[in-house]
Coordinates of N, CA and C in Angstrom, one line a residue:
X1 N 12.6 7.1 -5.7 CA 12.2 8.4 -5.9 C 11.8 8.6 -7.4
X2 N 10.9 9.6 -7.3 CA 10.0 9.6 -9.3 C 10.3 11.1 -9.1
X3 N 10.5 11.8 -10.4 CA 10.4 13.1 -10.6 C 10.0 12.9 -11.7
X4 N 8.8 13.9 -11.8 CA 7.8 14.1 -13.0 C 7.2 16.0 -12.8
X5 N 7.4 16.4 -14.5 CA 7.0 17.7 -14.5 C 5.0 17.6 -13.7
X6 N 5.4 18.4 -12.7 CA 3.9 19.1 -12.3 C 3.2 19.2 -13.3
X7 N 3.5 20.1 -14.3 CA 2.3 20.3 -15.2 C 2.5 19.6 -16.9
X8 N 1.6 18.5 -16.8 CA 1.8 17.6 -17.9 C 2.2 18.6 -19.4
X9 N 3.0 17.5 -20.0 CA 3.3 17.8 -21.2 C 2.1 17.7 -22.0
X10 N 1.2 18.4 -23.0 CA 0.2 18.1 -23.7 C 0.3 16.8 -24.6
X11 N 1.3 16.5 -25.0 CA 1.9 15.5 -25.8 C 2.3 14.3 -25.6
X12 N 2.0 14.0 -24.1 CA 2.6 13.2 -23.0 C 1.3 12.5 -22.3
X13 N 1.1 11.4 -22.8 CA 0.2 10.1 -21.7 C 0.6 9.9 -20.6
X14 N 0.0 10.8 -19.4 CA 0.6 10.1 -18.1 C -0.4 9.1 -17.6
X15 N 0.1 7.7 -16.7 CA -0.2 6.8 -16.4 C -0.4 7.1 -15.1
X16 N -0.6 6.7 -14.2 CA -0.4 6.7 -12.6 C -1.0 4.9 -12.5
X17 N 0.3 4.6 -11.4 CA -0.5 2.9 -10.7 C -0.5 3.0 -9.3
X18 N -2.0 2.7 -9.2 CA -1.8 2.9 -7.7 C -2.5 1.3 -7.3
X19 N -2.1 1.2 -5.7 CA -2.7 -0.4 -5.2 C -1.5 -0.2 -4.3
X20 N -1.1 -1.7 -3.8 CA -0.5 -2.0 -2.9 C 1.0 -2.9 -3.4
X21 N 1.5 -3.3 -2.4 CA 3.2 -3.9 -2.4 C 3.5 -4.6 -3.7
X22 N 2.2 -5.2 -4.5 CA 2.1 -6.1 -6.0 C 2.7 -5.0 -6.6
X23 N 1.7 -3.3 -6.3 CA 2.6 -2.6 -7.9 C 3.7 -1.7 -7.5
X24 N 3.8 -2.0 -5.8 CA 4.6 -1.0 -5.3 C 6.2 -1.4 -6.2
X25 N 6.8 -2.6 -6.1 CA 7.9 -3.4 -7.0 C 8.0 -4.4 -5.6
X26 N 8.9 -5.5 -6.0 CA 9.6 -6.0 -5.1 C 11.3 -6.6 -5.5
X27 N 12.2 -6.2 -5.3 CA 12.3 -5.7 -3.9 C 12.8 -4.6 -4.0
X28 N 11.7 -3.7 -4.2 CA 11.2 -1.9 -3.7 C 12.0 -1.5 -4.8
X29 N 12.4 -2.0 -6.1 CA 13.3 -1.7 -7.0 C 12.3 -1.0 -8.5
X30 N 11.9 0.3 -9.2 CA 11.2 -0.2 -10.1 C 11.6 -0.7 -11.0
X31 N 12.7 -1.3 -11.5 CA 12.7 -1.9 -12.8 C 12.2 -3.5 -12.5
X32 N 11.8 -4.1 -11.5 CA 11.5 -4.9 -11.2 C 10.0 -5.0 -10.9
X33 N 9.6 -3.9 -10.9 CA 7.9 -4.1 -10.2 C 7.1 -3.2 -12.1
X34 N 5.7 -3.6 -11.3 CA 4.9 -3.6 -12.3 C 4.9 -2.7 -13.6
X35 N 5.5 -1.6 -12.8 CA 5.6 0.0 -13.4 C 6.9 -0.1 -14.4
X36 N 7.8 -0.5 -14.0 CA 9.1 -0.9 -14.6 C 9.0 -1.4 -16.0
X37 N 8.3 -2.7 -15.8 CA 7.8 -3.5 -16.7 C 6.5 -2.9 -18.0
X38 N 5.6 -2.3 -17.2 CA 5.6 -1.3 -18.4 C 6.3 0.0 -18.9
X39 N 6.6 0.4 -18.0 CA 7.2 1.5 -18.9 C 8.3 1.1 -20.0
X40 N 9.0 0.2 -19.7 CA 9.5 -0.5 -20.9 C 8.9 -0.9 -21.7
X41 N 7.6 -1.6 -21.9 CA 6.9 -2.1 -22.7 C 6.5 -0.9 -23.3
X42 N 5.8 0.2 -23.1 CA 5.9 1.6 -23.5 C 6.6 2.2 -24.7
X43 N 7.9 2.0 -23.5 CA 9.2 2.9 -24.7 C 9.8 2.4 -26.1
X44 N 9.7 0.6 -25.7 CA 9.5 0.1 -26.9 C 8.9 0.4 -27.8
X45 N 7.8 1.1 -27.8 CA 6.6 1.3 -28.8 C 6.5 2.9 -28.9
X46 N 6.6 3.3 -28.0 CA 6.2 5.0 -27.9 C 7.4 5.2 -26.9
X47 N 8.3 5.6 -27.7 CA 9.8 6.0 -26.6 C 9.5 7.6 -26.5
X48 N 9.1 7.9 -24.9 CA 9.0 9.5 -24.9 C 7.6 9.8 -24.8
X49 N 6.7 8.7 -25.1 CA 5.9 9.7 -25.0 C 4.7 9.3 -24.1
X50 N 4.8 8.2 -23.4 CA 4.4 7.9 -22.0 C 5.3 8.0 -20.6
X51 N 4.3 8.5 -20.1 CA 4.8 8.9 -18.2 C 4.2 7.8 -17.4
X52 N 4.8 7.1 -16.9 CA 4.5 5.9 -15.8 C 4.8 6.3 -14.4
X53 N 3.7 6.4 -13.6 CA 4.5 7.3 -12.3 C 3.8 6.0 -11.5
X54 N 4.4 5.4 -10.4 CA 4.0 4.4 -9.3 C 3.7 5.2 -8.0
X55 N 2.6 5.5 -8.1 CA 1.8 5.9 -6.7 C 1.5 4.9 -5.6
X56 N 1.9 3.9 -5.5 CA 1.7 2.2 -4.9 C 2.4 2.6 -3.5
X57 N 2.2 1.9 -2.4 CA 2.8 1.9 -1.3 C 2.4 0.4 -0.6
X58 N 3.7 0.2 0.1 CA 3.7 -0.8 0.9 C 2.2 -1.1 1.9
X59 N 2.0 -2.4 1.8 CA 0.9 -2.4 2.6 C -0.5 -1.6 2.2
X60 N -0.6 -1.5 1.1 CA -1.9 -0.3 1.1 C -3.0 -0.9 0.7
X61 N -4.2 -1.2 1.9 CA -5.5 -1.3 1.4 C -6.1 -0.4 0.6
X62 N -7.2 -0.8 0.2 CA -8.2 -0.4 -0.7 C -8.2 1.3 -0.4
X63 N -8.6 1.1 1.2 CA -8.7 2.5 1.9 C -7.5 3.4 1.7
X64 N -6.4 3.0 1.9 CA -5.3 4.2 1.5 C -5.7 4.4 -0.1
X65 N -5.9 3.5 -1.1 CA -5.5 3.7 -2.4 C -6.2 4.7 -2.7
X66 N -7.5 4.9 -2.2 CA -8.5 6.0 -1.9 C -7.8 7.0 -1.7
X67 N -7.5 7.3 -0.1 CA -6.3 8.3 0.0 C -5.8 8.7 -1.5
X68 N -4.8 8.1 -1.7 CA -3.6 8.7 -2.5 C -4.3 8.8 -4.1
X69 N -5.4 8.2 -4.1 CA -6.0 8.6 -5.5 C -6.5 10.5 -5.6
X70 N -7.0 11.0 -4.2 CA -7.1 12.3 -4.1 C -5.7 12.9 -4.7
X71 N -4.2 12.6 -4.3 CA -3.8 13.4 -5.1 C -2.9 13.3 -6.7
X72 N -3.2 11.6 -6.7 CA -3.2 11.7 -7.9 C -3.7 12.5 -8.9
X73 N -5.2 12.8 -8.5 CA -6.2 13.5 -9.2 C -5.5 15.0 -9.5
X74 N -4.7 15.4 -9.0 CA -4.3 16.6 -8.8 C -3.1 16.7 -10.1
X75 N -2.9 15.6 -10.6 CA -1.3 15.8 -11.3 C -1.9 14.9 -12.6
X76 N -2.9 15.4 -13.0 CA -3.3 15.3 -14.1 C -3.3 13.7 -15.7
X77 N -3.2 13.3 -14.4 CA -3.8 11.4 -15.1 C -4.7 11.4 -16.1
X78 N -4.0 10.6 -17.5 CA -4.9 10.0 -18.4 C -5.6 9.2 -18.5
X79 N -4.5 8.2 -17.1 CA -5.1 6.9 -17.1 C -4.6 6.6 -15.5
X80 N -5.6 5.9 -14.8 CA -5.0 5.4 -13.5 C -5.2 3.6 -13.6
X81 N -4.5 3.1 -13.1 CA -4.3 1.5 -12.9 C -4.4 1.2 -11.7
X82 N -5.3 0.7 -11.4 CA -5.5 0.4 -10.0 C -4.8 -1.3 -9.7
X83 N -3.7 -1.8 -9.0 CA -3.8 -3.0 -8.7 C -3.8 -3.2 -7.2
X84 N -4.9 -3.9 -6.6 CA -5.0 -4.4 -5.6 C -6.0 -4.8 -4.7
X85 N -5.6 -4.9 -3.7 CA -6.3 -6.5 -2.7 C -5.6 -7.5 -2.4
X86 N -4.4 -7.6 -2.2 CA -3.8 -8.8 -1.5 C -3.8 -8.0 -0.4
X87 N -3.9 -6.6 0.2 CA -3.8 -6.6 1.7 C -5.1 -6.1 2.6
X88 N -6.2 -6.4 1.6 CA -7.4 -6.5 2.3 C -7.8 -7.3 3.8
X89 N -7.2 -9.0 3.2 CA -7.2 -9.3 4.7 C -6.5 -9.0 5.3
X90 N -5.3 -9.3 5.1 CA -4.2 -8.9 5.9 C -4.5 -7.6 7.2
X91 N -4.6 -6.6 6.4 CA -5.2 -5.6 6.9 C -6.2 -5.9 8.3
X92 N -7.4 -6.5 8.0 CA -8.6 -6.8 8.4 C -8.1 -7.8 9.7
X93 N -7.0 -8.7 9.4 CA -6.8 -9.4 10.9 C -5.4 -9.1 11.6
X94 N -4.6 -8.6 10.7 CA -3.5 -8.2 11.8 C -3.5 -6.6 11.8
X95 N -3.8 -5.7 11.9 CA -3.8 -4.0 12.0 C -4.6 -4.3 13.0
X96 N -4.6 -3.0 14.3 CA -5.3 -2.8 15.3 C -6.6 -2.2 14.8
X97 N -7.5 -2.5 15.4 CA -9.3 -1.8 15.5 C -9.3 -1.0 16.2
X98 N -10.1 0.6 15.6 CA -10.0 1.6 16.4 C -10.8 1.5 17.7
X99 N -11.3 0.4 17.7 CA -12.6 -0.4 19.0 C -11.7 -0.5 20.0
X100 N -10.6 -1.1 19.8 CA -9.3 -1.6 20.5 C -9.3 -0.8 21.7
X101 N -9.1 -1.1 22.8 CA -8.5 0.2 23.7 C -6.8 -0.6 24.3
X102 N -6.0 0.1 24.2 CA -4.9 0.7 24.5 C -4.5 0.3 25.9
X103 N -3.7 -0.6 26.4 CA -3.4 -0.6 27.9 C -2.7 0.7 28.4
X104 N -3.2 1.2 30.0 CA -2.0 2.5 30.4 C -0.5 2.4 29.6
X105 N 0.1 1.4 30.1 CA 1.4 1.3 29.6 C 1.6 1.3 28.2
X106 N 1.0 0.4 27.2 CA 1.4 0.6 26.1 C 1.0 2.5 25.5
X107 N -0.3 3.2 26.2 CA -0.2 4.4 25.8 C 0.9 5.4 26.4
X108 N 1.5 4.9 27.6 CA 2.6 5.0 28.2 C 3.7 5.3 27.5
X109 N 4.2 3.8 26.5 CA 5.0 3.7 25.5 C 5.0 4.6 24.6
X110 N 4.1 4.5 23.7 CA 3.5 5.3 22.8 C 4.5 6.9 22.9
X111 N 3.8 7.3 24.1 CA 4.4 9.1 24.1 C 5.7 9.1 24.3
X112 N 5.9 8.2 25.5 CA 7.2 8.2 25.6 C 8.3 7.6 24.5
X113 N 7.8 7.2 23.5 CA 8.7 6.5 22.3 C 8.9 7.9 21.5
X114 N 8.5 9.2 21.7 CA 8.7 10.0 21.2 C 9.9 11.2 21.6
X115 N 10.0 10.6 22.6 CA 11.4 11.1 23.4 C 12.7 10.7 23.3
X116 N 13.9 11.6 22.7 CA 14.7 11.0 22.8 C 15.4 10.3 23.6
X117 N 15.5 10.4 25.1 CA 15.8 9.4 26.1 C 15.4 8.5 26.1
X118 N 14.0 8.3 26.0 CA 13.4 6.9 25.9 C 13.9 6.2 24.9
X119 N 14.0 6.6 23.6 CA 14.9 5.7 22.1 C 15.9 5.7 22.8
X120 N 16.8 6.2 23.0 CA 18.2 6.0 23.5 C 18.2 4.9 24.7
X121 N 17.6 4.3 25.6 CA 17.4 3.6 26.3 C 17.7 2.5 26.3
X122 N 16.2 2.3 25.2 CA 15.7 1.5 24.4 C 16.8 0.5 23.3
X123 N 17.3 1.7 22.9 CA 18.4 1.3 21.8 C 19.9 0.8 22.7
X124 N 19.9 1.5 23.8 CA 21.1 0.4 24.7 C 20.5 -0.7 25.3
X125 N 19.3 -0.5 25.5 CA 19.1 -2.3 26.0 C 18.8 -3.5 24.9
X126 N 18.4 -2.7 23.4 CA 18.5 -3.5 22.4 C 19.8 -4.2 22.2
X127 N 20.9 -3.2 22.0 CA 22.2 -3.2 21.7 C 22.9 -4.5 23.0
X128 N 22.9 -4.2 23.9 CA 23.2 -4.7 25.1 C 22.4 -6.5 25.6
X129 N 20.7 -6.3 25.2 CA 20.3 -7.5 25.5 C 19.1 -7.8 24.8
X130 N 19.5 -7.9 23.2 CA 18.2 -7.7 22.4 C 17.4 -9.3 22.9
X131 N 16.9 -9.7 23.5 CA 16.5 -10.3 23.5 C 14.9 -9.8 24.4
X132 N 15.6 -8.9 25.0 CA 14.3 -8.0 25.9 C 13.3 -7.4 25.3
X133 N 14.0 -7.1 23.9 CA 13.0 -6.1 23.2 C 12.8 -6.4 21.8
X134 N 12.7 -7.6 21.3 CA 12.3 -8.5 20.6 C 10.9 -9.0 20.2
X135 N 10.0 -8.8 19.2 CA 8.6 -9.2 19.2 C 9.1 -10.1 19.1
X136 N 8.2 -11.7 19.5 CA 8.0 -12.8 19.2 C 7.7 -13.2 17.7
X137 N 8.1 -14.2 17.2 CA 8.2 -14.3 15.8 C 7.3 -14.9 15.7
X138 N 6.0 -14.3 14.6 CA 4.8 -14.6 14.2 C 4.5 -15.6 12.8
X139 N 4.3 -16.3 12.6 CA 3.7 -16.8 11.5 C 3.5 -15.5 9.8
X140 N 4.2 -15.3 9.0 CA 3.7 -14.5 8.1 C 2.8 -14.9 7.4
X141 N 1.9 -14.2 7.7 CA 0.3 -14.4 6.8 C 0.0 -14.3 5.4
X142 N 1.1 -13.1 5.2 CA 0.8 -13.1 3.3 C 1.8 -14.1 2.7
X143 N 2.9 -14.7 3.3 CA 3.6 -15.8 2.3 C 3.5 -17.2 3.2
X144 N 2.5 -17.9 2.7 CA 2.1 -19.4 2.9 C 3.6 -20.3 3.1
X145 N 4.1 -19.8 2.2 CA 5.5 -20.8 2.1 C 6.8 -19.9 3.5
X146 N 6.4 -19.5 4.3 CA 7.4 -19.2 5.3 C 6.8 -20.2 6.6
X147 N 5.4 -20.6 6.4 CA 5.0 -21.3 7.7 C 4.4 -22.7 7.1
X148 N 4.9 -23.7 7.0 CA 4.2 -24.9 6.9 C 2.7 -25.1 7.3
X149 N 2.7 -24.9 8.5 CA 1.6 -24.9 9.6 C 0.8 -23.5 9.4
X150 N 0.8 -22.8 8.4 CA -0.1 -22.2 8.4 C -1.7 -22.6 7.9
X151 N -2.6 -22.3 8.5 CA -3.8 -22.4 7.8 C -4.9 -21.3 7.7
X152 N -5.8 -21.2 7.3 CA -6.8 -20.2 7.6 C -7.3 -20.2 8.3
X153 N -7.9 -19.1 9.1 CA -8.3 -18.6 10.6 C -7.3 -18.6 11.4
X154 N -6.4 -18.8 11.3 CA -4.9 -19.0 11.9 C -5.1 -17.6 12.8
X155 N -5.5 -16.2 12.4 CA -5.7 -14.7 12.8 C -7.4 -14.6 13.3
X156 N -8.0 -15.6 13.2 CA -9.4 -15.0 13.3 C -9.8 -15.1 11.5
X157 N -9.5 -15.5 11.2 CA -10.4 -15.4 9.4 C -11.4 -16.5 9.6
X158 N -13.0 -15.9 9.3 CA -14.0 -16.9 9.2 C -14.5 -16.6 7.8
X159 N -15.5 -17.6 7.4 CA -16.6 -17.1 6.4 C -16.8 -15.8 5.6
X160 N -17.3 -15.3 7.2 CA -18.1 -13.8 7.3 C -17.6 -13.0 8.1
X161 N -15.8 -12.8 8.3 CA -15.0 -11.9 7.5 C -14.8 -11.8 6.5
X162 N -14.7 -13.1 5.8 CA -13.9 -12.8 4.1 C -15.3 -11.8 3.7
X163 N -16.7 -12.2 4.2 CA -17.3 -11.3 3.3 C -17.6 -10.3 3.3
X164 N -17.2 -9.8 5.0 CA -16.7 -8.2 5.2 C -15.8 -7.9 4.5
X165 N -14.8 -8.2 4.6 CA -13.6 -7.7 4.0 C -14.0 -7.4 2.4
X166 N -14.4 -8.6 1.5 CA -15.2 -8.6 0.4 C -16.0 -7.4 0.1
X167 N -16.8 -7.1 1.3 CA -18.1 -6.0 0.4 C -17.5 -4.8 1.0
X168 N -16.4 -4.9 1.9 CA -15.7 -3.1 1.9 C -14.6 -3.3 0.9
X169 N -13.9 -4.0 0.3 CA -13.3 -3.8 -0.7 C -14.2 -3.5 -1.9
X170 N -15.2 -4.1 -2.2 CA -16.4 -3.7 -3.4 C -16.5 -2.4 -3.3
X171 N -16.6 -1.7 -2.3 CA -17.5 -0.8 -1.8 C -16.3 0.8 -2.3
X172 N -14.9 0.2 -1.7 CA -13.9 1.2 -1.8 C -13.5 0.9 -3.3
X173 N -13.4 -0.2 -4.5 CA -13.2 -0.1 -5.4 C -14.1 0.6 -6.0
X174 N -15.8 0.7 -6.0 CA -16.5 1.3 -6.3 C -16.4 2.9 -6.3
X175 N -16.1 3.2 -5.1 CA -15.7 4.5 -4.9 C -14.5 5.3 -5.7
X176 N -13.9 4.5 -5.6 CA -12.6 4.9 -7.0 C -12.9 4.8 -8.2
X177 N -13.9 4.1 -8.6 CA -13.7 4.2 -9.9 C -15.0 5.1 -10.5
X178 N -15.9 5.6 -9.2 CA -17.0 7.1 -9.0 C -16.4 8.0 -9.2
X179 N -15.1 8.4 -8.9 CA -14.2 9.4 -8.5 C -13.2 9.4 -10.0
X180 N -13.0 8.4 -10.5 CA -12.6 8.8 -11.6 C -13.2 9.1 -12.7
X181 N -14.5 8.6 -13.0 CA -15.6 8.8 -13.5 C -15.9 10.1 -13.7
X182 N -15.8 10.6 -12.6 CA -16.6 12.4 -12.4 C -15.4 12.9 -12.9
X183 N -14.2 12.5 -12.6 CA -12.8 13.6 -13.5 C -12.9 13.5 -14.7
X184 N -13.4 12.2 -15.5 CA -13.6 12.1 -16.7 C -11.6 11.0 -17.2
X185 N -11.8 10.4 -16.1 CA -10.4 9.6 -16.4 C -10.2 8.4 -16.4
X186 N -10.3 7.9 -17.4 CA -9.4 6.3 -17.9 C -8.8 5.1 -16.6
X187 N -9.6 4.0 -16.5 CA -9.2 3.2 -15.3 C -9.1 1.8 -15.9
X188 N -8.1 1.2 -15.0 CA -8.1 0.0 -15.4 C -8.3 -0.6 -13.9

């Protein structure tokens, strides 16, 4: 949790970092993630008079950072720090495609996962025989070192994904930093 005055102090550099799980911290701690590490480096030098606020979230492509740069814009940034793209592909081969269509049952699921009886069910046959309701254990794609046997394309990665993935991430970094441009605000 961050609490920061709504309406900036005149006297006060506020920072915002937005991107993905790199500046979100790991593990989800900020004195350990990116923000942490400066804002200390900060206070050292200017104790008080920088605001470091971590706008970052788990998993966040290009596309959300978009998102949440809208309301950064709102809370009055000096400077925004953009770090990210490690979940570009990620994104791009394991998230569903809205092309996708949905089996009856799994949209079955879906609604019915919204019902308490159905959690409750669910959660006694977990409890009872987790073995029923278990995803199968996949290869982790962003850390190389949990699968020996990992390679690339392992998900579908060719060529000419990476260069999709490449020219919509160009495309959405460009966009952010259009958007900051027109506020008239400081990007890194």
């Amino acid at each position: 949790w961050q609490i920061f005055p709504q309406k900036k102090d005149p006297d006060t550099f506020r920072i915002f970092v937005i991107g993905g799980s790199a500046a979100y911290a790991w593990p989800y701690v900020d004195k350990f993630g990116f923000t942490g590490h400066l804002r200390r480096a900060f206070d050292s030098v200017m104790p008080g008079k920088v605001e470091i606020i971590n706008a970052a979230g788990m998993s966040y492509g290009s596309h959300r950072v978009r998102d949440v740069l809208h309301d950064v814009l709102l809370h009055e940034p000096d400077l925004v720090i953009v770090l990210s793209g490690n979940n570009e592909y990620v994104e791009r081969n394991v998230l569903p495609t809205p092309n996708k269509t949905k089996s009856a049952a799994n949209k079955l699921s879906t609604v019915l996962g919204h019902t308490n009886i159905y959690r409750a069910v669910r959660l006694g046959l977990y409890k009872t025989i987790p073995s029923t309701l278990s995803p199968p254990v996949k290869p982790d794609i962003t850390d190389i070192r949990s699968n020996a046997d990992f390679e690339r394309g392992a998900l579908g990665r060719t060529e000419a994904i990476d260069k999709e993935v490449l020219k919509n991430y160009t495309a959405n970094l460009r966009a952010i930093r259009q958007q900051l441009i027109q506020n008239e605000i400081k990007t890194i």
